[in-house]
Coordinates of C-alpha atoms and ligand atoms in Angstrom, one line a residue:
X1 CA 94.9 99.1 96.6
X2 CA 98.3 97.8 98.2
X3 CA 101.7 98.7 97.9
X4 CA 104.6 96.5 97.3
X5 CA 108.2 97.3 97.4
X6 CA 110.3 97.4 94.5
X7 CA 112.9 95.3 96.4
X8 CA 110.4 93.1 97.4
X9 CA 111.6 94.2 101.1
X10 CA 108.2 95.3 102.4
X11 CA 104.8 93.9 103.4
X12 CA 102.2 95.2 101.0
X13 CA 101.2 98.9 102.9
X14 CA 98.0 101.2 102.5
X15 CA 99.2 104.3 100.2
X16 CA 98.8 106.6 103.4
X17 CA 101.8 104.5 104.7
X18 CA 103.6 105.1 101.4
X19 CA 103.0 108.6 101.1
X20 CA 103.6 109.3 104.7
X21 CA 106.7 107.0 104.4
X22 CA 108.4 108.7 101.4
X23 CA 110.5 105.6 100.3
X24 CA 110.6 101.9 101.3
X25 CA 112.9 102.1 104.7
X26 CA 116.2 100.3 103.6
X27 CA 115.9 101.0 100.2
X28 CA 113.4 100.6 97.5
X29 CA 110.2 102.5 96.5
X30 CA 106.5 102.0 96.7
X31 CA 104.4 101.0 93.5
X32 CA 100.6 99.9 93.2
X33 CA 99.8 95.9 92.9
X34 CA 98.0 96.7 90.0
X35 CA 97.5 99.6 87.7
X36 CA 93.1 100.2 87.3
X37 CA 91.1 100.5 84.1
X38 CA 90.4 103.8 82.8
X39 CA 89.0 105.1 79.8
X40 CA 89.5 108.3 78.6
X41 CA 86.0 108.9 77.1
X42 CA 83.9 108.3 80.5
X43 CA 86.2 111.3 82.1
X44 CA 84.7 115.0 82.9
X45 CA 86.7 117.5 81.4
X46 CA 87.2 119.6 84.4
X47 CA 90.6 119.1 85.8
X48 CA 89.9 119.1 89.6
X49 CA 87.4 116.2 88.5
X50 CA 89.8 114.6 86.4
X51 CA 92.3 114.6 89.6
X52 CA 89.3 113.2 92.3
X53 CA 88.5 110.5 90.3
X54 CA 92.3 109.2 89.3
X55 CA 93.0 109.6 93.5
X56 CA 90.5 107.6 94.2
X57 CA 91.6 104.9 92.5
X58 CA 94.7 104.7 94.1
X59 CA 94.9 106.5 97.3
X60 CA 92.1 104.0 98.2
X61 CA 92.3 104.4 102.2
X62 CA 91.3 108.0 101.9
X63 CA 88.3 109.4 102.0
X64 CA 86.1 111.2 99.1
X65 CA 85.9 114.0 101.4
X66 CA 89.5 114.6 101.6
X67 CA 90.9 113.8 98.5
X68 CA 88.1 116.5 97.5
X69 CA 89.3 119.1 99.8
X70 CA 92.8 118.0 98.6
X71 CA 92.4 118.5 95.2
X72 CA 90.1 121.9 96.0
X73 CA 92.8 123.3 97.7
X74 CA 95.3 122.1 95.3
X75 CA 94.1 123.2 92.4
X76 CA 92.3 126.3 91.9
X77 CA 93.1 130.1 92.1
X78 CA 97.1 129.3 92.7
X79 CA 97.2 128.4 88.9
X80 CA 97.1 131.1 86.8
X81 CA 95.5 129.4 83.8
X82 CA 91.3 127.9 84.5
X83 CA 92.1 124.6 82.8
X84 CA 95.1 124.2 85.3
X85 CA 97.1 122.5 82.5
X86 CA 96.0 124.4 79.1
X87 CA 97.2 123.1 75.5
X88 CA 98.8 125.1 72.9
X89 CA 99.1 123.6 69.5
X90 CA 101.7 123.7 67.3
X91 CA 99.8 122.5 64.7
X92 CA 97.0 119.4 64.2
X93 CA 99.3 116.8 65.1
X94 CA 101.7 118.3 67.9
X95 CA 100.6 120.4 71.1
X96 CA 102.6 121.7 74.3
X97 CA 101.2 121.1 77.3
X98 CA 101.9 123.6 79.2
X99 CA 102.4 122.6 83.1
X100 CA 103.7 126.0 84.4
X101 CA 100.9 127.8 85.0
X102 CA 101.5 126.8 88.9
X103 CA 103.1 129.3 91.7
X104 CA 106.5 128.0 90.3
X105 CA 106.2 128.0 86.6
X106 CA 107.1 124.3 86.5
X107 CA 105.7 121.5 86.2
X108 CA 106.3 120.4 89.5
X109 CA 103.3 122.6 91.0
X110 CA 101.4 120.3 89.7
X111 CA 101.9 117.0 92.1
X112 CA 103.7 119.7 94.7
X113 CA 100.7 121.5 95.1
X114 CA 98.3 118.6 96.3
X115 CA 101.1 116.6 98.2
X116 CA 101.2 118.7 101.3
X117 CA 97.0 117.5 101.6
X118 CA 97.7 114.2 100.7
X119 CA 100.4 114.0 103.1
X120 CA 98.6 115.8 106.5
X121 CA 95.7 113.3 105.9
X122 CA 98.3 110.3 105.6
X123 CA 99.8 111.0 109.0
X124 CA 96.2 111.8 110.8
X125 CA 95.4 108.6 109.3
X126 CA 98.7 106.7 110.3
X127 CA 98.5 107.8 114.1
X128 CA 101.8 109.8 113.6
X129 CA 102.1 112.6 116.6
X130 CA 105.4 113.4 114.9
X131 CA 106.1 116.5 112.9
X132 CA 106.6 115.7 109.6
X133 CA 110.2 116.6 108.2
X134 CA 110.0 117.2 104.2
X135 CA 114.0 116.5 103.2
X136 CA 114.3 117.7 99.3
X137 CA 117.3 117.1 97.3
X138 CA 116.6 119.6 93.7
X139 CA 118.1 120.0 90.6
X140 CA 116.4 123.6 90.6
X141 CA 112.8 123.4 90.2
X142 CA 111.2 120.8 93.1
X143 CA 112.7 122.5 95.5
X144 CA 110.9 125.8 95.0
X145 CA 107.5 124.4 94.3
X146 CA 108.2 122.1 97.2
X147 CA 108.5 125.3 99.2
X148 CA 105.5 127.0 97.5
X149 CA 103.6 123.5 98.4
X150 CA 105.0 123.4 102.5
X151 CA 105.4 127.0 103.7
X152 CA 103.5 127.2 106.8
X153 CA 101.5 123.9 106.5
X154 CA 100.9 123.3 109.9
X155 CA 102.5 119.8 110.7
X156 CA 105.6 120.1 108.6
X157 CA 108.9 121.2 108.7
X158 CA 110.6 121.7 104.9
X159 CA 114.6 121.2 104.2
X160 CA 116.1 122.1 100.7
X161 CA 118.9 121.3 99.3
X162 CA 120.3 122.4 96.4
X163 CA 123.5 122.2 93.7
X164 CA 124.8 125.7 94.9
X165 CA 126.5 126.1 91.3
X166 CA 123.7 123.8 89.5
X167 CA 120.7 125.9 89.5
X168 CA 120.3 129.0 87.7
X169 CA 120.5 132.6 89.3
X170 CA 116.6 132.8 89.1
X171 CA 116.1 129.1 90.1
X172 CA 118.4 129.8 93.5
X173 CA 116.7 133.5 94.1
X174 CA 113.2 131.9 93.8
X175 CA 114.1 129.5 97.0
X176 CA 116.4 131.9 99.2
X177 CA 114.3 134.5 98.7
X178 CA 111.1 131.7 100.6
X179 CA 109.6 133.2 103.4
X180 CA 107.7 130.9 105.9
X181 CA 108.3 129.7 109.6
X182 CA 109.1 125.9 108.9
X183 CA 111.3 126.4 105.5
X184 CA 114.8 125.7 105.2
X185 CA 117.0 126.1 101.9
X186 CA 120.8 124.8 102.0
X187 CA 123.3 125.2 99.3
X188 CA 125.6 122.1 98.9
X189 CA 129.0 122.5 97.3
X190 CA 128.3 119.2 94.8
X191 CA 126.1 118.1 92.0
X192 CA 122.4 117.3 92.1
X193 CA 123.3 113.6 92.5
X194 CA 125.5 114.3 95.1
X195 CA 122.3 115.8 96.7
X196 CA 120.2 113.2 96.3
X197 CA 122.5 110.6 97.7
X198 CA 123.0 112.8 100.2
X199 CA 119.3 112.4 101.2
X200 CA 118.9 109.2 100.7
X201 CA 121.1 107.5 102.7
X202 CA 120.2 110.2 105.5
X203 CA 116.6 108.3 104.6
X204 CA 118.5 105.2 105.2
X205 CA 120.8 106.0 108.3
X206 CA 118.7 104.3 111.2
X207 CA 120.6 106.3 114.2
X208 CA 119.8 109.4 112.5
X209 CA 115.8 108.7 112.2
X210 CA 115.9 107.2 115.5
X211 CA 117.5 110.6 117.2
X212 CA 115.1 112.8 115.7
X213 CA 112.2 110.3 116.5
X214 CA 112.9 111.2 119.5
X215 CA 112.5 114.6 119.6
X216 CA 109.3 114.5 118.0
X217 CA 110.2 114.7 113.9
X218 CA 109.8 111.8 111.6
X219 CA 111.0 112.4 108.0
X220 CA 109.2 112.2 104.5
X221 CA 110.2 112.9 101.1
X222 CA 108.8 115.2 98.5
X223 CA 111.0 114.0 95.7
X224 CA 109.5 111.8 92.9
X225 CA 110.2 108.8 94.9
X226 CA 107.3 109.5 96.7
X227 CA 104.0 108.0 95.4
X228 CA 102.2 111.0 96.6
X229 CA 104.4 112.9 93.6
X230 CA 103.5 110.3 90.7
X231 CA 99.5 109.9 90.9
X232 CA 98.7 113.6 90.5
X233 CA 101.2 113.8 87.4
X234 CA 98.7 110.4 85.5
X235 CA 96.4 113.2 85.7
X236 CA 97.2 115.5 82.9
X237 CA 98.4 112.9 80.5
X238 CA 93.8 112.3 80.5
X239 CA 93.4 115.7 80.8
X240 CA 95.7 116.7 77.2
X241 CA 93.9 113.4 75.6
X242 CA 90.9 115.0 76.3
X243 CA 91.9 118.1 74.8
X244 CA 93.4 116.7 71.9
X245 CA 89.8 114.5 70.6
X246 CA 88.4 117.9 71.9
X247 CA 90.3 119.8 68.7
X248 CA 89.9 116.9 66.6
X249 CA 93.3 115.8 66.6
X250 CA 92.2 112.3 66.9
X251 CA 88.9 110.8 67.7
X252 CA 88.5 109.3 70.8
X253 CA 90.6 105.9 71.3
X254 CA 92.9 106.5 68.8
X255 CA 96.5 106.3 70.0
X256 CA 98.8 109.6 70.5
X257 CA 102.7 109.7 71.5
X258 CA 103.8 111.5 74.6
X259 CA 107.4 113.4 74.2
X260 CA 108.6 114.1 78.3
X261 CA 111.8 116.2 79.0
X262 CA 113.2 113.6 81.3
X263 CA 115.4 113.8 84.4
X264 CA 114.2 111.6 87.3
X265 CA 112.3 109.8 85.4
X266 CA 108.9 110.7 87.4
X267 CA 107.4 113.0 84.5
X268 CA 107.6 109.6 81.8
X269 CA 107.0 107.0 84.7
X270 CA 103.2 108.9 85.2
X271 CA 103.4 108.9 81.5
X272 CA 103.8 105.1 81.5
X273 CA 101.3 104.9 84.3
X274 CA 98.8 106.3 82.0
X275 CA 99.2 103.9 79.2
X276 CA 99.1 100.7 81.4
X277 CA 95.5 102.3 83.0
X278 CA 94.8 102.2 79.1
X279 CA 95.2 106.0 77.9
X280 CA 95.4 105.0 74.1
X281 CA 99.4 105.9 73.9
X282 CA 101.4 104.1 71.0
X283 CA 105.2 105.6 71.8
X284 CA 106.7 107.0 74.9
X285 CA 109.6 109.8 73.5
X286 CA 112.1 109.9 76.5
X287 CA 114.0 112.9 75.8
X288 CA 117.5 113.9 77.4
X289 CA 119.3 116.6 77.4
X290 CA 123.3 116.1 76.7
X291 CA 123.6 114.2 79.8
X292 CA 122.7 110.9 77.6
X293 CA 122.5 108.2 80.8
X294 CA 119.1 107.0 80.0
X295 CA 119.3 107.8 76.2
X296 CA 122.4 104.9 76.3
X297 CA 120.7 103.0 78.4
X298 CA 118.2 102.3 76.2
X299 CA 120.0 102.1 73.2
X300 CA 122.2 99.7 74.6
X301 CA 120.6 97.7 78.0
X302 CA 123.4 99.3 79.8
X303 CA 122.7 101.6 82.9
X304 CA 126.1 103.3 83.3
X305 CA 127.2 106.6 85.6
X306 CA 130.5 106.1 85.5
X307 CA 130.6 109.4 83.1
X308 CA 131.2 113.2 83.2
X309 CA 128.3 115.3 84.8
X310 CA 128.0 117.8 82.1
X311 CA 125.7 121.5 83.3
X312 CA 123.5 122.3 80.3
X313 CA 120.7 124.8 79.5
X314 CA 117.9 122.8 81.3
X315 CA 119.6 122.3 84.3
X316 CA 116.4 120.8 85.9
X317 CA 117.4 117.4 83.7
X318 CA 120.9 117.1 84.6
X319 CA 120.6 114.1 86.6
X320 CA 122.8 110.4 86.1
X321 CA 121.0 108.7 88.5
X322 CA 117.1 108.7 87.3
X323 CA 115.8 107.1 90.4
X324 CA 112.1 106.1 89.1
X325 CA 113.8 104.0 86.4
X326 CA 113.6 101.6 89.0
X327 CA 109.6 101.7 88.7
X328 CA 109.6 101.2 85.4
X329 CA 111.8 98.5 85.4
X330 CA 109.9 96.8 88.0
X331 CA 106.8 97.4 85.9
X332 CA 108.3 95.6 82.7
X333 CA 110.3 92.9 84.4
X334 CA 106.2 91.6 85.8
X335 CA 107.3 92.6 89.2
X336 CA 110.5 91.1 89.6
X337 CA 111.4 92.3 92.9
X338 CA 115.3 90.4 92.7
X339 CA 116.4 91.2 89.5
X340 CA 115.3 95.1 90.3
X341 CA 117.2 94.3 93.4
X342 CA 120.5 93.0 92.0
X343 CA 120.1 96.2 89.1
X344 CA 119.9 98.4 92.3
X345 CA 122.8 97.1 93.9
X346 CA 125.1 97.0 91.0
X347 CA 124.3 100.7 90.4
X348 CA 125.1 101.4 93.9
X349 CA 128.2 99.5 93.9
X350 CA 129.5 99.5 90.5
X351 CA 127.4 102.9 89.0
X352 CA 126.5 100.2 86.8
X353 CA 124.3 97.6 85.2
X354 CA 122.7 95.3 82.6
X355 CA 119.3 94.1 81.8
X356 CA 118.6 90.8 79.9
X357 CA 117.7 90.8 76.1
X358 CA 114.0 89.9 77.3
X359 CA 114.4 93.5 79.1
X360 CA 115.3 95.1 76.0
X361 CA 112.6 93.9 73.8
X362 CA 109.7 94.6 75.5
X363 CA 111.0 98.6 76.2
X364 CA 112.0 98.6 72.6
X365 CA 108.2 98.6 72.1
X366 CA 107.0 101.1 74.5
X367 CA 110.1 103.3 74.5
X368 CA 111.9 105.8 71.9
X369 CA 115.1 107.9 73.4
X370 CA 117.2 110.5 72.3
X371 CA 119.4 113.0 73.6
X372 CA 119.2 116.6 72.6
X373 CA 122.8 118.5 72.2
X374 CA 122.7 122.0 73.4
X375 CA 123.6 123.5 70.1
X376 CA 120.2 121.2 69.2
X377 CA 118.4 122.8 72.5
X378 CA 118.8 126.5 70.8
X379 CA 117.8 126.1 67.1
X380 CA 114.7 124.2 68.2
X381 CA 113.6 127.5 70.3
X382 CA 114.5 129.2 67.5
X383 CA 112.9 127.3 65.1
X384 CA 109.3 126.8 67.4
X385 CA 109.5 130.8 67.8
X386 CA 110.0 131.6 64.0
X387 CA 107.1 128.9 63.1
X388 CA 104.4 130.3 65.3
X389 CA 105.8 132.9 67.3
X390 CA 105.3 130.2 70.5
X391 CA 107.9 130.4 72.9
X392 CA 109.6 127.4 74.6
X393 CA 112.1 126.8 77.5
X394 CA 115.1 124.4 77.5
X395 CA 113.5 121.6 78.8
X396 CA 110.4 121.5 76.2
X397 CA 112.8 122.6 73.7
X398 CA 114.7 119.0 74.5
X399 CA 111.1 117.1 73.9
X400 CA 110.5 118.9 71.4
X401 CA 113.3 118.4 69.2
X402 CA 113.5 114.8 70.4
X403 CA 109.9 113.9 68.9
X404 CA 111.1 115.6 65.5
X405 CA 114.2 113.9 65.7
X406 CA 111.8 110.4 66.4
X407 CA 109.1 111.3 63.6
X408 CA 112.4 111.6 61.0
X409 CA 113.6 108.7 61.7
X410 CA 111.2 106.4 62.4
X411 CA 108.5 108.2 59.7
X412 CA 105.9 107.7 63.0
X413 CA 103.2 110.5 62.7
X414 CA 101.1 109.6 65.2
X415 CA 99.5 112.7 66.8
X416 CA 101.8 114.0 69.6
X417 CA 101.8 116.1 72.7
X418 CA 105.0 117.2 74.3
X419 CA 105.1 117.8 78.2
X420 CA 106.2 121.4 78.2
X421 CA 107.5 121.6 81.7
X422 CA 108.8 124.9 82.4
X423 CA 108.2 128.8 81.6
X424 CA 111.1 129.5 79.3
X425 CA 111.0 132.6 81.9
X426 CA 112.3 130.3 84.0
X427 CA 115.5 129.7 82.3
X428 CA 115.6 133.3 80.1
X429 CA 119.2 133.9 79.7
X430 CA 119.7 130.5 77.6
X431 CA 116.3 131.0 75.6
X432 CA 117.1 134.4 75.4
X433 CA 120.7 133.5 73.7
X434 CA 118.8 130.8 71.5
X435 CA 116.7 133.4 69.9
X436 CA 120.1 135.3 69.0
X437 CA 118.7 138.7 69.3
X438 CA 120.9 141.6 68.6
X439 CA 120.7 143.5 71.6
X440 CA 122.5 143.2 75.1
X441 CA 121.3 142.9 78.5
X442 CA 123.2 142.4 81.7
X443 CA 121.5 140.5 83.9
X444 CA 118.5 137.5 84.3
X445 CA 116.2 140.0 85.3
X446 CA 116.7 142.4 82.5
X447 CA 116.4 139.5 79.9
X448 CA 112.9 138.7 81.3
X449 CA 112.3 142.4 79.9
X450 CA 113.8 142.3 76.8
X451 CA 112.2 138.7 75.6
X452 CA 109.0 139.7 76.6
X453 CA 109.5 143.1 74.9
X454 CA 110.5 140.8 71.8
X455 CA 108.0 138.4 72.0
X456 CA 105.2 139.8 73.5
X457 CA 104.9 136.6 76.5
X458 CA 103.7 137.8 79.5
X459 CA 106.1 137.2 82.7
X460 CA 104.2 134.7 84.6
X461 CA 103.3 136.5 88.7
X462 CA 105.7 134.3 90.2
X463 CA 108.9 134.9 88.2
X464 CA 108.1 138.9 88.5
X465 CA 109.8 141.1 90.7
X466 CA 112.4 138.6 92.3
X467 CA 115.4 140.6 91.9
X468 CA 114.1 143.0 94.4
X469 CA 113.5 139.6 97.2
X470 CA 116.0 139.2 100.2
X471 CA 117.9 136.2 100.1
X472 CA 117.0 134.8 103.7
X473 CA 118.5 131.9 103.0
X474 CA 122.4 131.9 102.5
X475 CA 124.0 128.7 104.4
X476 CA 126.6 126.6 102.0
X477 CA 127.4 123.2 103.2
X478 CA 129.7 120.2 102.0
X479 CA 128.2 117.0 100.9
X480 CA 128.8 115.6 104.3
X481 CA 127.3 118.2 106.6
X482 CA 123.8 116.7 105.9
X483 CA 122.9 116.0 109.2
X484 CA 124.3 118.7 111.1
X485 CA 122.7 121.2 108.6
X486 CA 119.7 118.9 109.6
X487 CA 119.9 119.2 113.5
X488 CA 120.6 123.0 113.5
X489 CA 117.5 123.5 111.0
X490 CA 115.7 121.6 113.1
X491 CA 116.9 123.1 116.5
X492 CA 113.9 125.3 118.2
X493 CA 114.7 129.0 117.5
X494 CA 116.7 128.4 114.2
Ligands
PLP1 C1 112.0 118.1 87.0 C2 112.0 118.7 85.7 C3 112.1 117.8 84.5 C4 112.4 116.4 84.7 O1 111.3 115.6 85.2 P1 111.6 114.2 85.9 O2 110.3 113.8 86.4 O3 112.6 114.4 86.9 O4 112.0 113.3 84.8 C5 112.0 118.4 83.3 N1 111.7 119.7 83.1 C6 111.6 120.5 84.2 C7 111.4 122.0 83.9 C8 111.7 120.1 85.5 O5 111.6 120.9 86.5

């Protein structure tokens, strides 16, 4: 299996050069020639299985042996749940799955947990002597379980950067609080996008790379532009299929809809992924929070940024630059490497651009968006908690009131699951405020008490005892002290 550039500015590469790589250099990501066969019914049901056999399909230059010992080491007692990715259901026809059981208790563990494997037997298999240098730009939750995935892998060096006023309190104590010898964790007084420009064009700057070259680093990314971040996400999409024919939600072949929380646009993308490999999937629910980019986009063919960044209750999906769009688009244009190219650069130069009427039609078919108002966000925690005493966080409360929203209007029942991507520990105060309880508490830390007092949910291990962690982390930079933060991080004996 090769890799071709979305820009069409790259010879086809092995994926160990795109994973090692991070992004296309000058621009432009990394996608498969061709997307395999596979059906759902000849799959084990074991996850770890699941995950071998959907690597080797694609990561096609490694080994059995190591994408075994990858997904061993990924994926086993550091989930706190056997099946890895367990469903809940709602009812017949609607489950969560729930992708927090990881160190984090988002669904990021999931590809964040293998990637540091994938990407130590990419360089080996590259030649690189360098040290790799992991550069993160998070709207809350990658960054930690990029952490979680890096700390002390020998090899790599990790950099973080985060919104300082875009994250919630737990999200920022979670990564200041990381230990490790090769982690770094910088506030950055700006946006998410303003971090992941930030890092992007420090992917881009040539001098830069070339400087550190030479002292022995080369950079990578852990962000969903990185192909080593989509593959592992196809996985679970199988995995819930499996578990919904295995309740007898539909038989096996029959189509169900997937409802993702979307940001990035990684989470869908994998979704996508899995429905061009053939996962019986009949409607893709792309679900935004009030930050409506993509939700316009599609309703309209117009990609437009030129808006107001608006800081909701799922922080994690406030984002007006969804960079795996540009996958997708790829994908559905049959691999039109200058169109995606001219998109690209109007969005860079203009925060803006169109796609043709042929564009339109053929997403209108795959794709259903809306966008979820905050006022929305809190009655649909309510209303999930009332129902079946199941409690969701902001982000799955966003799908999940987006597939309702879809099944109303389009009168669709198709059997559904909805990505349920974070521990609504994760984000207590606003769930706590959604379930309107009478009492008071103070702080993040005692909510976490008081919901699970009301609800009964147990804390998951990794959001427990934080408020008594060290911040070892506490530098605050501007949006253009990138590479100096960088250097100094970098510098032996920081
Ligand atoms: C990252 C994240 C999302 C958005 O996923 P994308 O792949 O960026 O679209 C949704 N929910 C949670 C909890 C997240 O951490």
């Amino acid at each position: 299996m090769l890799y071709h550039s979305t820009r069409g500015n790259s010879a086809p590469v092995a994926s160990s050069f795109a994973i090692h790589k991070g992004m296309v250099p000058g621009g432009g990501l990394f996608v498969p020639e061709s997307f395999p066969r596979l059906e759902p019914g000849v799959l084990p049901t074991a996850y770890p299985q699941i995950a071998e056999r959907i690597l080797s399909l694609y990561l096609t230059d490694y080994t059995d042996d190591e994408l075994h010992d990858a997904v061993a080491q990924g994926y086993s007692a550091n989930f706190d749940a056997a099946s890895i990715a367990p469903i809940t259901f709602y009812d017949d026809t609607t489950a969560y799955l729930e992708l927090w059981h990881g160190p984090t208790a988002a669904f990021k563990d999931l590809a964040l947990q293998l990637l540091p494997h994938l990407l130590r037997a990419a360089a080996r298999k590259q030649g690189s002597d360098k040290e790799i240098v992991i550069l993160v730009a998070t709207s809350g939750d990658t960054g930690k379980a990029a952490l979680e995935g890096f700390k002390d892998v020998p090899g790599t060096r990790i950099i973080v950067f985060y919104p300082k006023s875009g994250v919630s309190p737990i999200q920022e104590k979670q990564m200041v609080s990381t230990d490790g010898a090769n982690t770094a964790v910088i506030g950055v007084q700006g946006n998410f996008d303003d971090c992941q420009n930030m890092v992007k064009e420090i992917f881009n700057d040539a001098a830069f790379t070339a400087e550190l070259a030479a002292e022995g680093f080369a950079f990578s990314s852990a962000n969903s532009i990185n192909w080593g971040r989509l593959v592992p996400q196809i996985v679970y999409y199988y995995h819930a299929y499996l578990a919904m024919t295995a309740n007898g939600s539909i038989g096996m072949g029959e189509p169900v809809c997937l409802a993702v929380p979307t940001g990035n646009f990684g989470n869908i993308l994998a979704a996508y992924y899995a429905k061009l490999m053939g996962l019986p999937v009949s409607k893709l629910i792309c679900a935004s929070n009030a930050n409506r980019v993509l939700t316009d986009f599609f309703e309209t063919g117009i990609y437009d940024m030129n808006r107001e960044f608006i800081c909701t209750s799922s922080p994690s999906m406030d984002i007006l630059i969804s960079s795996n769009l540009e996958r997708f688009l790829y994908s559905v244009s049959g691999g039109d490497a200058e169109r995606v190219t001219n998109w690209q650069n109007g969005l860079a130069k203009e925060g803006c651009f169109s796609i043709g009427k042929d564009m339109r039609s053929a997403i209108r078919g795959i794709i259903a968006a809306s966008s979820i108002s905050e006022e929305d966000v809190a009655k649909e925690i309510r209303r999930v908690f009332t129902a079946r005493e199941y409690l969701i966080d902001t982000h799955t409360a966003v799908a999940s009131a987006a597939l309702a929203r879809y099944r109303e209007e389009s009168g669709d029942v198709t059997p559904a699951v909805i990505a349920a991507t974070a521990s609504p520990y994760k984000v207590c105060q606003a769930v706590y405020d959604a379930l309107a309880h009478e009492g008071r508490a103070d702080d993040e830390y005692m909510i976490m008490d008081v919901l699970r007092d009301i609800t009964g949910v147990v804390i998951p291990q990794a959001l427990r005892g934080l408020d008594n962690l060290q911040a070892r982390h506490t530098r605050v930079i501007d949006v253009s002290g990138g590479r100096e933060a960088i250097r100094s991080a970098l510098r032996p004996g920081a």
